[in-house]
Amino acid sequence: MALLDVKDLHARIAETDILNGLSLSIGPGEVHAIMGPNGSGKSTLSFTLAGRDGYEVTSGSAELDGTDLIQMSVEERARAGLFLALQYPVEIPGVTGTSFLRTAVNAHRKHRGEDPMDAMDFVKFIRAKATALDISDDMLKRPLNVGFSGGEKKRFEVLQMTALEPRLAILDETDSGLDIDAMKVVAEGVNNLRSPERGMLVITHYQRLLDHIAPDYVHVMVAGRIVETGGGELVGELEKNGYARFLAAA
Amino acid sequence: MTANEIFGATFSPRGSSTVDGPPWLANLRQCAREQFEATGLPRRKVENWRYTDLTDLGAQAWEPAQATSAPSELSAEIAGTGPRLTLFNGRFVPQLSNLDGLSDGARLMGLADCLAAEPTLIDRHLGKLAVGEAMPLAALNTAWIDDGAVLIIAPGAKIDQRLHIVSLGDGDRAAFHPRLLVVAGDGCSVTLVEHHLPVQDHAYFSNSVAEIFVGSGARLEHIKIQEEAMSATHLAAAHIRLDDEGSYEGFILQKGARLARHEIAAELGAAADCRVAAAYLGNGDQHLDTTIRIEHVRPGATSRQHVRGVLTDQARGVFQGKTTVHKGAQQTDGQQMSRALLLSPEARFSAKPELEIYADDVKCGHGATTGALSEDAMFYLEARGIDRETARALLIGAFVEEVIAEISDAPSRTALRALVGKWLFDLTGHDWSIDLDDGDLA
């Protein structure tokens, strides 16, 4: 059974149709990439799957592990194993990175019927994962994302993903705003999370992230639908020829 | 009888007072009484009272609060462990106080006792700051002076104990006038926690006045917690004078009372440092006013005002901040910031930040914002599996945390987080118990 199964999904924001019959199936262990020009609906797809307010599904279906996502609230989807790494992580003054992460991890543990982790145990748990992503204790202690560089924010997103161990991770333009070193750290973090049970959906404009995270499938999205699907070789073709032929067809 | 009548023309100048005190005190009371009779309660026509209306207060019937029915003990939570002076309806209650083990260099005592036994300790200070025609409530308090709390710190004394003053209010339609005098000697250092709370939910009126003298190079941290009865009225003013290089760090939490105001009037000496942070949490039909006036009269002083409020239901918040830089006060650094978080469409917030500058070499600024919880932030937390009410508690707590973080005294930060957490629990059904100082990465 597919991990994520999206069928003929239509969605709109404030009366404007953005997704126009999108279908996508991601199996366990697979990494899919969606590429597409600006305005093709890539971020709308990620927010719609995450359940954000204002993204209204008008028809079609989306299932995670055979469970209907559309009827679930944002936090229920997250606890069911869907993780969205944001393109623009939000700054939250007054909440330290550690407190935020511990609250999130404990929300998942509670959902699974496990005891919450206390502060000391959590520090041990998170510190090892943070070090691998080049995240210092100082960053963990600072208010979440406040004053972080673009690269620091994205590394922190990957740290959250590492701590929450999702079934399906969606990375929404995680490469935007990253220099090449930060991209390598982020890509390595993502690659470390690849596993036979986990699916990944990498949304990006550019080839460069996909040089480091080799996808199993590449989809081209135009005007709210997937118009072409191929293997890794499609990335090179898009980089060379752009989206012109798909835009013309749409 | 209306408040103006009972406190003005017809009131007994001594009420049920038990203390005569020295002759100068009678004179002080008499002048204050005449002053109050001339002005009555403040009206909204007065700029300083533009957003807080005392018409209802003046129309209600009040009786002088009785001091005879004090509870026999304090809850452990309120009592704490350190030195403590407790007032009941403005009167010092020895059996609810704990003044043993007070550090050398600190004197903490009832005002009436001080007036009876050692009036010369305070005759140069009592009634010297809280005077003036623009302060009718201070005059009302002074007219009724008979007891209260006195804290005197010897010059150079470093007091590492946290000193508590607890003010208990009780009695429907009962009015009382707590008086606090703090004299922090040159070069001393001390932390004072002032806690106002009820015995039970009565509609009493506490009209509190503090006069605070911070000596040269002295440092006073003053944390005030206003948790009065939800049907009570709490009007308080702290009149502060900072000598050269004196430092005052004030924090005010207002969460109780139906109608409440905390007003600070501070005058800063050369190179003095005055930092006031405040938080207010309002629900129901509460009206919570924070008014701060800072006067830079000598050069090189720094002032900070940082006020944050959370308002829900039909609650109303007010912030008036005024920084005045007088002619001789060059190199003044004065900043004000007020932020309000409105959680319901009926909640209201009024802000009036003001700068009045008569010197040319100064750095001053102010800002005020009002807004709802960020939907982006809510989505971010929910997308990590945190449920909506927890996310709300976390974000509201974080908003308030930014002023709590300015408190130097760590145990007070912890105590205030607990109070904010309790309020958030009532609001959201979820604990706000993130450990900011203590567990994480310590």
XYZ file of C-alpha atoms in Angstrom:
692
model
C 0.000 0.000 0.000
C 1.179 3.488 -0.737
C 2.270 5.591 2.199
C 0.821 8.753 0.711
C -1.943 8.421 -1.805
C -3.301 11.591 -3.374
C -6.038 11.215 -5.985
C -7.434 13.933 -8.226
C -6.991 16.586 -5.556
C -8.611 19.961 -6.134
C -8.000 22.784 -3.688
C -8.421 26.518 -3.541
C -7.498 29.531 -1.490
C -10.089 32.252 -1.144
C -12.112 31.187 -4.197
C -9.037 30.787 -6.411
C -8.455 27.250 -7.660
C -4.813 26.294 -7.220
C -4.706 22.497 -7.284
C -6.526 21.134 -10.303
C -6.668 17.380 -10.095
C -3.322 16.424 -8.638
C -2.510 12.746 -8.168
C 0.582 11.415 -6.449
C 1.498 8.150 -4.791
C 4.545 7.720 -2.562
C 5.543 4.291 -1.319
C 7.519 3.471 1.835
C 11.236 4.110 1.390
C 10.730 6.300 -1.669
C 11.991 9.826 -2.174
C 9.957 11.907 -4.616
C 10.800 15.346 -5.899
C 8.333 17.877 -7.236
C 9.719 20.590 -9.433
C 7.831 23.357 -11.119
C 7.826 27.024 -11.964
C 6.675 29.753 -9.602
C 2.927 29.767 -9.108
C 2.429 26.145 -10.139
C 0.946 25.334 -6.707
C 3.872 23.521 -5.046
C 3.588 25.270 -1.703
C -0.204 25.050 -1.853
C 0.154 21.292 -2.173
C 2.336 21.126 0.935
C 0.035 23.376 2.994
C -3.057 21.521 1.778
C -1.552 18.185 2.790
C -0.555 19.659 6.185
C -4.093 20.974 6.660
C -3.447 24.686 6.975
C -6.470 26.921 7.511
C -7.630 28.631 4.344
C -6.578 25.818 2.004
C -9.875 24.311 1.036
C -10.119 20.898 -0.599
C -13.026 20.938 -3.042
C -12.703 17.387 -4.358
C -10.405 14.407 -4.536
C -8.702 12.554 -1.711
C -5.461 12.340 0.239
C -4.597 9.395 2.450
C -1.665 8.675 4.715
C -1.262 4.965 5.508
C -4.786 4.441 4.239
C -6.277 7.066 6.566
C -8.134 10.064 5.174
C -6.005 13.158 5.817
C -8.573 15.712 4.701
C -10.827 15.201 7.729
C -7.964 15.529 10.196
C -6.792 18.689 11.975
C -3.270 20.013 11.475
C -1.967 18.467 14.682
C -3.668 15.123 14.027
C -1.943 14.904 10.668
C 1.380 15.711 12.325
C 0.843 13.029 14.969
C -0.169 10.562 12.275
C 3.335 11.022 10.893
C 3.167 13.852 8.407
C 5.956 16.402 8.734
C 6.224 19.628 6.770
C 9.552 21.454 6.797
C 8.554 25.045 6.123
C 10.009 27.236 3.455
C 9.851 30.147 5.906
C 10.168 28.834 9.476
C 8.418 31.173 11.917
C 10.312 33.129 14.555
C 8.870 32.550 18.024
C 10.351 34.882 20.637
C 9.949 33.701 24.215
C 10.080 29.971 23.389
C 13.498 28.363 23.292
C 14.251 25.848 20.572
C 14.579 23.119 23.187
C 11.259 23.890 24.847
C 9.517 23.912 21.508
C 11.062 20.621 20.456
C 10.349 18.969 23.784
C 6.709 20.084 23.675
C 6.408 18.670 20.161
C 8.161 15.394 20.944
C 6.055 14.936 24.086
C 2.868 15.624 22.125
C 3.826 12.730 19.830
C 4.780 10.508 22.762
C 1.474 11.213 24.468
C -0.308 10.290 21.250
C 1.543 6.969 21.220
C 0.708 6.369 24.894
C 4.284 6.936 26.077
C 5.420 8.928 29.107
C 6.718 12.433 28.465
C 10.455 12.996 28.451
C 11.719 15.202 31.251
C 14.021 18.126 30.574
C 17.247 16.314 31.414
C 16.506 13.238 29.317
C 15.391 15.415 26.480
C 18.614 17.396 26.482
C 20.593 14.188 26.059
C 18.240 13.010 23.326
C 18.352 16.220 21.328
C 21.979 17.154 21.809
C 23.286 14.153 19.895
C 20.946 14.841 16.989
C 21.781 18.558 17.030
C 25.511 17.998 16.913
C 25.173 15.978 13.731
C 23.451 18.961 12.133
C 26.045 21.414 13.362
C 23.552 22.984 15.778
C 25.192 24.301 18.937
C 23.825 24.277 22.486
C 23.623 28.020 22.185
C 21.247 27.744 19.238
C 19.087 25.275 21.147
C 18.834 27.712 24.039
C 17.929 30.698 21.930
C 14.338 31.658 21.162
C 13.113 29.571 18.268
C 14.401 30.851 14.909
C 14.876 34.372 16.295
C 17.924 35.921 14.686
C 18.784 32.633 12.960
C 20.325 32.834 9.508
C 18.493 31.161 6.624
C 20.784 28.153 6.921
C 20.295 27.894 10.690
C 16.525 27.950 10.313
C 16.592 25.134 7.760
C 18.978 23.052 9.838
C 16.578 23.517 12.735
C 13.725 22.275 10.558
C 15.728 19.151 9.768
C 16.485 18.739 13.485
C 12.754 18.816 14.209
C 12.174 16.220 11.533
C 14.942 14.056 12.993
C 13.420 14.304 16.476
C 9.848 13.586 15.355
C 10.698 10.670 13.023
C 7.785 11.182 10.632
C 6.275 8.587 8.289
C 6.207 11.127 5.509
C 8.404 14.214 5.350
C 7.566 17.070 3.024
C 10.396 19.528 2.462
C 9.010 22.725 0.996
C 11.828 24.555 -0.781
C 14.157 23.689 2.039
C 17.029 24.698 -0.231
C 15.896 28.307 -0.625
C 18.210 30.765 1.055
C 20.975 28.228 1.620
C 24.600 28.538 0.642
C 26.343 25.447 -0.622
C 27.771 24.402 2.764
C 24.434 24.754 4.531
C 22.803 22.807 1.712
C 25.249 19.926 2.207
C 24.504 19.808 5.940
C 20.763 19.857 5.287
C 21.031 17.225 2.530
C 23.096 14.959 4.743
C 20.506 15.333 7.515
C 17.761 14.392 5.093
C 19.731 11.462 3.672
C 20.295 10.133 7.190
C 16.532 9.994 7.596
C 15.974 7.898 4.507
C 14.690 4.541 5.583
C 12.618 1.677 4.180
C 9.600 2.791 6.233
C 9.727 6.487 5.501
C 8.611 8.451 2.465
C 9.851 11.854 1.425
C 8.559 14.569 -0.820
C 11.114 17.214 -1.765
C 9.658 20.343 -3.307
C 12.161 22.555 -5.063
C 12.808 25.006 -7.839
C 16.324 23.971 -8.502
C 18.502 21.056 -9.334
C 21.173 21.705 -6.752
C 19.442 20.145 -3.720
C 18.652 17.090 -5.814
C 22.356 16.708 -6.589
C 22.727 15.835 -2.901
C 19.420 14.073 -2.289
C 18.981 11.670 -5.177
C 15.225 11.194 -5.672
C 13.675 7.947 -6.872
C 10.984 9.820 -8.790
C 10.776 13.322 -10.172
C 7.463 15.022 -10.953
C 6.890 18.179 -12.914
C 4.069 20.319 -11.580
C 2.375 22.939 -13.702
C -0.895 24.762 -13.073
C -1.863 22.666 -10.096
C -1.245 19.181 -11.516
C 1.543 16.740 -12.152
C 2.215 16.831 -15.865
C 5.200 14.532 -16.129
C 6.873 11.915 -13.975
C 10.275 10.396 -14.486
C 13.429 9.278 -12.720
C 16.453 11.302 -11.636
C 17.345 12.034 -15.272
C 14.365 14.419 -15.517
C 16.161 16.820 -13.158
C 18.985 17.331 -15.650
C 16.590 17.861 -18.503
C 14.643 20.517 -16.560
C 17.825 22.285 -15.612
C 18.869 22.344 -19.266
C 15.613 23.131 -21.032
C 13.475 24.767 -18.300
C 9.719 24.358 -17.999
C 8.884 25.837 -21.413
C 7.640 22.652 -22.995
C 5.391 21.832 -20.035
C 4.029 25.370 -19.825
C 3.255 25.289 -23.532
C 1.394 22.011 -23.140
C -0.580 23.348 -20.174
C -22.635 58.183 50.770
C -20.505 58.596 47.712
C -16.772 58.124 47.715
C -16.222 61.842 47.456
C -18.395 62.392 50.466
C -17.059 59.618 52.563
C -13.452 60.340 51.744
C -13.924 64.067 51.520
C -16.210 66.404 53.409
C -17.716 64.012 55.892
C -14.931 61.618 56.586
C -13.411 61.311 59.984
C -9.818 62.384 59.570
C -8.599 59.524 61.696
C -11.130 56.902 60.843
C -10.613 54.071 63.270
C -6.934 54.844 63.565
C -5.104 53.855 66.689
C -2.055 55.986 66.141
C -1.479 59.649 66.755
C 2.171 59.804 65.812
C 4.281 62.912 65.875
C 2.791 66.393 65.344
C 4.136 66.710 61.797
C 2.038 63.700 60.849
C -1.183 65.436 61.905
C -0.185 68.339 59.717
C 0.602 66.041 56.788
C -2.808 64.380 57.106
C -4.596 67.689 57.405
C -2.969 69.166 54.290
C -3.696 66.024 52.315
C -7.283 66.020 53.445
C -7.772 69.612 52.363
C -6.176 68.826 49.056
C -8.412 65.855 48.411
C -11.486 67.818 49.409
C -10.538 70.485 46.900
C -10.148 68.087 43.966
C -12.166 64.956 44.703
C -11.406 61.806 42.750
C -9.537 62.278 39.466
C -11.728 62.851 36.420
C -11.137 61.815 32.855
C -10.706 65.432 31.848
C -7.309 65.185 33.500
C -4.874 63.898 30.882
C -3.327 61.403 33.270
C -6.724 59.771 33.815
C -8.035 59.918 30.284
C -8.581 56.184 29.862
C -9.608 55.174 33.367
C -12.954 56.306 34.632
C -13.542 56.546 38.382
C -17.133 57.788 38.092
C -18.543 54.448 39.289
C -16.068 54.280 42.123
C -17.099 57.751 43.248
C -20.790 56.888 43.072
C -20.522 53.798 45.258
C -20.897 53.704 49.017
C -17.708 52.892 50.938
C -16.902 52.309 54.565
C -13.469 52.415 56.196
C -12.176 48.836 56.242
C -12.040 47.102 59.611
C -8.733 45.621 60.645
C -10.056 43.327 63.345
C -10.901 40.208 61.349
C -7.513 39.227 59.933
C -7.147 35.522 59.124
C -5.163 33.483 61.617
C -2.624 32.253 59.095
C -1.382 32.594 55.538
C -1.304 29.747 53.060
C 2.159 28.253 52.683
C 2.223 29.363 49.073
C 1.794 33.018 50.019
C 3.842 32.872 53.181
C 6.997 31.593 51.512
C 10.073 31.144 53.643
C 11.863 34.479 53.821
C 11.221 37.596 55.891
C 7.710 38.902 55.426
C 5.597 41.768 56.621
C 1.858 41.359 56.235
C -0.761 44.076 56.108
C -4.442 43.334 56.530
C -6.636 46.089 55.140
C -3.609 48.321 55.356
C -2.728 47.469 58.994
C 0.398 45.638 60.054
C -0.406 42.197 61.454
C 2.532 40.818 63.471
C 1.130 37.300 63.732
C 0.968 37.023 59.926
C 4.473 38.385 59.554
C 7.861 36.807 59.880
C 10.482 39.357 60.766
C 12.900 37.067 62.554
C 16.132 36.419 60.801
C 16.080 39.638 58.847
C 19.550 40.396 57.503
C 21.715 42.947 59.265
C 21.252 46.270 57.559
C 17.565 45.729 56.797
C 14.714 47.128 58.891
C 11.222 46.002 57.975
C 8.441 47.188 60.282
C 4.908 48.426 60.601
C 4.483 52.131 59.877
C 2.454 52.774 63.027
C 5.116 51.129 65.185
C 7.775 53.162 63.476
C 5.823 56.399 63.998
C 5.272 55.581 67.649
C 8.780 54.445 68.489
C 11.226 55.932 66.011
C 9.564 58.675 63.963
C 12.917 60.260 63.175
C 13.747 57.244 61.024
C 11.224 58.401 58.448
C 10.348 62.040 59.072
C 12.538 63.163 56.163
C 10.840 60.753 53.785
C 7.200 60.072 54.611
C 4.918 62.254 52.518
C 7.798 63.869 50.651
C 7.292 62.222 47.239
C 3.577 61.458 47.074
C 2.475 65.069 47.161
C 1.174 67.500 44.629
C -2.093 68.718 43.255
C -2.088 66.233 40.416
C -2.322 63.320 42.841
C -5.681 63.264 44.570
C -5.494 59.547 45.323
C -2.125 59.956 46.994
C -3.657 62.786 49.030
C -6.546 60.517 49.982
C -4.094 57.862 51.100
C -2.069 60.388 53.080
C -5.179 61.798 54.736
C -5.844 58.294 56.051
C -2.271 57.392 56.987
C -2.108 55.421 60.164
C -0.267 52.250 59.328
C 1.553 50.426 56.551
C 5.008 49.079 55.935
C 8.432 50.636 56.256
C 11.579 49.171 54.743
C 14.896 50.805 55.496
C 18.166 49.483 54.142
C 21.394 50.771 55.657
C 23.918 52.381 53.323
C 26.172 49.802 51.738
C 24.145 46.813 52.945
C 23.879 43.982 50.419
C 20.707 42.143 51.340
C 20.665 38.736 49.731
C 17.290 37.799 51.207
C 14.174 38.478 49.188
C 11.942 40.644 51.390
C 8.183 40.241 51.108
C 5.377 42.633 51.842
C 1.941 41.054 51.621
C -1.178 43.216 51.493
C -4.430 41.378 52.218
C -7.765 42.957 51.369
C -11.128 41.978 52.818
C -14.656 43.251 53.246
C -17.389 44.245 50.832
C -17.507 48.003 50.192
C -14.516 48.400 52.469
C -11.910 51.009 51.595
C -8.368 51.026 52.871
C -5.161 52.837 52.035
C -1.995 50.737 52.269
C 1.107 52.843 52.655
C 4.614 51.715 51.879
C 7.842 53.579 52.479
C 11.164 52.288 51.185
C 14.428 54.015 51.948
C 17.343 52.262 50.258
C 20.548 53.797 51.605
C 23.474 54.793 49.399
C 25.232 51.861 47.785
C 22.893 49.205 49.170
C 21.288 46.403 47.228
C 17.929 44.713 47.917
C 15.047 42.824 46.317
C 11.495 43.539 47.485
C 8.398 41.577 46.521
C 5.068 43.311 47.126
C 2.064 41.028 46.832
C -1.550 42.211 46.921
C -4.271 39.624 47.300
C -7.662 39.038 48.881
C -8.836 37.024 51.844
C -11.990 36.331 49.867
C -13.649 37.689 46.757
C -15.018 40.925 48.150
C -15.592 44.224 46.378
C -13.124 46.215 48.459
C -11.136 49.270 47.410
C -7.402 49.324 47.992
C -5.823 52.731 47.454
C -2.150 51.998 47.771
C 0.744 54.434 47.807
C 4.444 53.654 47.889
C 7.209 56.187 48.347
C 10.553 54.809 47.304
C 13.914 56.478 47.830
C 16.874 54.876 46.108
C 20.141 56.303 47.376
C 23.252 57.093 45.455
C 24.638 53.984 43.792
C 21.959 51.858 45.471
C 20.083 49.103 43.673
C 16.468 48.166 44.350
C 14.644 45.410 42.551
C 10.927 45.767 43.243
C 8.470 43.150 42.095
C 4.826 43.895 42.544
C 2.162 41.251 42.099
C -1.421 42.455 41.961
C -3.778 39.527 42.461
C -6.648 41.329 44.168
C -10.178 39.932 44.360
C -11.850 39.918 40.935
C -14.547 42.316 42.116
C -12.149 44.632 43.931
C -10.695 47.989 42.949
C -6.955 48.458 43.191
C -5.472 51.879 42.577
C -1.788 52.125 43.305
C 0.920 54.647 42.813
C 4.638 54.260 43.342
C 6.519 57.515 43.699
C 10.196 56.926 43.178
C 13.268 59.082 43.508
C 16.595 57.825 42.265
C 19.720 59.601 43.475
C 22.788 59.754 41.250
C 23.741 56.339 39.882
C 20.862 54.727 41.722
C 19.180 51.800 40.031
C 15.533 50.753 40.195
C 14.334 47.594 38.483
C 10.580 47.376 38.743
C 8.252 44.629 37.597
C 4.488 44.758 37.876
C 2.111 41.894 37.234
C -1.536 42.849 37.233
C -4.045 40.024 37.030
C -6.603 40.715 39.736
C -9.246 43.363 40.430
C -12.122 44.508 38.295
C -10.627 47.988 38.075
C -6.911 48.363 38.591
C -4.215 50.861 37.968
C -0.557 50.897 38.780
C 1.049 54.253 38.327
C 4.740 54.962 38.559
C 6.146 58.428 38.891
C 9.934 58.383 38.939
C 12.487 61.144 39.098
C 15.988 60.227 38.000
C 19.289 61.573 39.253
C 22.468 61.743 37.195
C 23.457 58.450 35.565
C 20.584 56.713 37.315
C 19.041 53.612 35.773
C 15.290 53.041 35.938
C 13.875 49.929 34.297
C 10.220 49.093 34.541
C 8.757 45.972 33.000
C 5.094 45.123 33.398
C 2.626 42.462 32.392
C -1.109 42.481 32.725
C -3.543 39.644 32.100
C -7.169 40.647 31.726
C -10.390 38.728 31.228
C -14.092 39.219 31.915
C -14.786 42.930 32.213
C -11.511 43.802 33.915
C -9.949 47.196 33.344
C -6.188 47.207 33.892
C -4.193 50.404 33.615
C -0.422 50.784 33.695
C 0.734 54.382 33.753
C 4.382 55.322 33.940
C 5.859 58.791 34.143
C 9.597 59.151 34.135
C 11.344 62.448 34.656
C 14.937 62.787 33.563
C 16.123 65.835 35.469
C 19.902 65.265 35.478
C 22.298 64.080 32.763
C 23.256 60.588 31.725
C 20.338 58.584 33.102
C 18.734 55.591 31.420
C 15.080 54.617 31.533
C 13.238 51.650 30.089
C 9.513 50.931 30.026
C 8.423 47.583 28.629
C 4.780 46.701 29.092
C 2.976 43.673 27.710
C -0.620 42.729 28.143
C -2.923 39.888 27.224
C -6.618 40.683 27.031
C -9.566 38.427 26.403
C -13.366 38.587 26.754
C -14.337 42.271 27.153
C -11.246 43.211 29.120
C -9.723 46.601 28.661
C -6.041 47.494 28.925
C -4.439 50.888 29.189
C -0.839 51.940 28.861
C 0.205 55.523 29.312
C 3.916 56.096 29.248
C 5.517 59.469 29.458
C 9.207 60.189 29.397
C 10.152 63.785 30.117
C 13.695 64.935 29.517
C 14.348 68.218 31.275
C 16.727 70.865 30.060
C 19.759 69.755 32.030
C 19.330 66.065 31.294
C 21.758 65.608 28.397
C 22.835 62.106 27.363
C 19.507 60.713 28.426
C 18.634 57.298 27.064
C 14.899 56.676 27.384
C 12.916 53.949 25.668
C 9.298 52.832 25.912
C 7.641 49.797 24.401
C 4.099 48.581 24.835
C 2.607 45.496 23.228
C -0.871 44.119 23.669
C -2.187 40.747 22.603
C -5.923 40.720 22.033
C -7.513 37.284 22.171
C -11.122 38.272 21.582
C -12.887 40.719 19.303
C -14.356 42.614 22.272
C -11.071 43.142 24.111
C -9.764 46.700 23.913
C -6.430 48.331 24.431
C -5.537 52.016 24.600
C -1.966 53.211 24.452
C -0.558 56.654 24.842
C 3.214 56.694 24.633
C 4.667 60.180 24.995
C 8.061 61.835 24.868
C 8.621 65.367 26.040
C 12.167 66.504 25.407
C 13.849 69.760 26.345
C 17.475 68.672 25.903
C 19.226 68.209 22.562
C 21.689 65.378 23.140
C 19.369 62.485 23.963
C 18.407 59.070 22.673
C 14.707 58.421 23.153
C 12.125 56.263 21.485
C 8.764 54.708 21.926
C 6.577 52.145 20.264
C 3.246 50.463 20.745
C 1.708 47.502 18.978
C -1.585 45.665 19.291
C -2.430 42.399 17.618
C -3.873 38.923 17.743
C -1.965 35.646 18.013
C 0.003 35.010 14.842
C -1.735 32.457 12.615
C 1.663 31.580 11.112
C 2.988 30.734 14.553
C -0.144 28.739 15.456
C 0.154 26.699 12.266
C 3.852 26.102 12.874
C 3.211 24.658 16.334
C 0.216 22.617 15.243
C 2.175 21.251 12.300
C 4.572 19.800 14.870
C 1.757 17.871 16.531
C 1.035 20.360 19.304
C -2.708 20.714 19.891
C -4.388 24.065 19.442
C -4.924 24.926 23.101
C -1.378 23.949 24.044
C -0.091 26.009 21.141
C -2.129 28.968 22.328
C -0.839 28.596 25.879
C 2.712 28.322 24.599
C 2.483 31.409 22.411
C 0.675 33.566 24.963
C 3.125 32.456 27.634
C 6.009 33.259 25.307
C 4.598 36.724 24.734
C 4.512 37.413 28.468
C 7.815 35.647 29.033
C 9.598 38.406 27.181
C 8.924 40.829 30.023
C 9.360 38.239 32.781
C 12.807 37.536 31.350
C 13.806 41.075 32.319
C 13.535 40.286 36.039
C 16.970 39.772 37.556
C 15.827 37.715 40.552
C 15.561 34.113 39.314
C 13.157 32.787 42.005
C 10.827 35.683 41.235
C 10.895 34.791 37.557
C 9.892 31.253 38.472
C 7.114 32.482 40.785
C 5.735 34.828 38.136
C 5.800 32.126 35.461
C 3.723 29.989 37.791
C 1.164 32.793 38.150
C 1.047 33.352 34.411
C 0.785 29.581 33.965
C -2.202 29.442 36.305
C -3.937 32.166 34.340
C -3.175 30.402 31.064
C -4.462 27.128 32.444
C -7.785 28.760 33.284
C -7.876 30.239 29.806
C -6.746 27.304 27.684
C -7.050 24.258 29.909
C -3.374 23.667 29.329
C -0.282 24.133 31.454
C 2.340 26.579 30.414
C 5.241 24.926 32.063
C 8.189 25.255 29.787
C 11.420 25.363 31.684
C 13.372 28.309 30.481
C 16.016 28.772 33.111
C 16.129 25.620 34.964
C 16.098 22.287 33.229
C 17.073 22.893 29.666
C 20.742 22.636 28.900
C 21.573 23.918 32.350
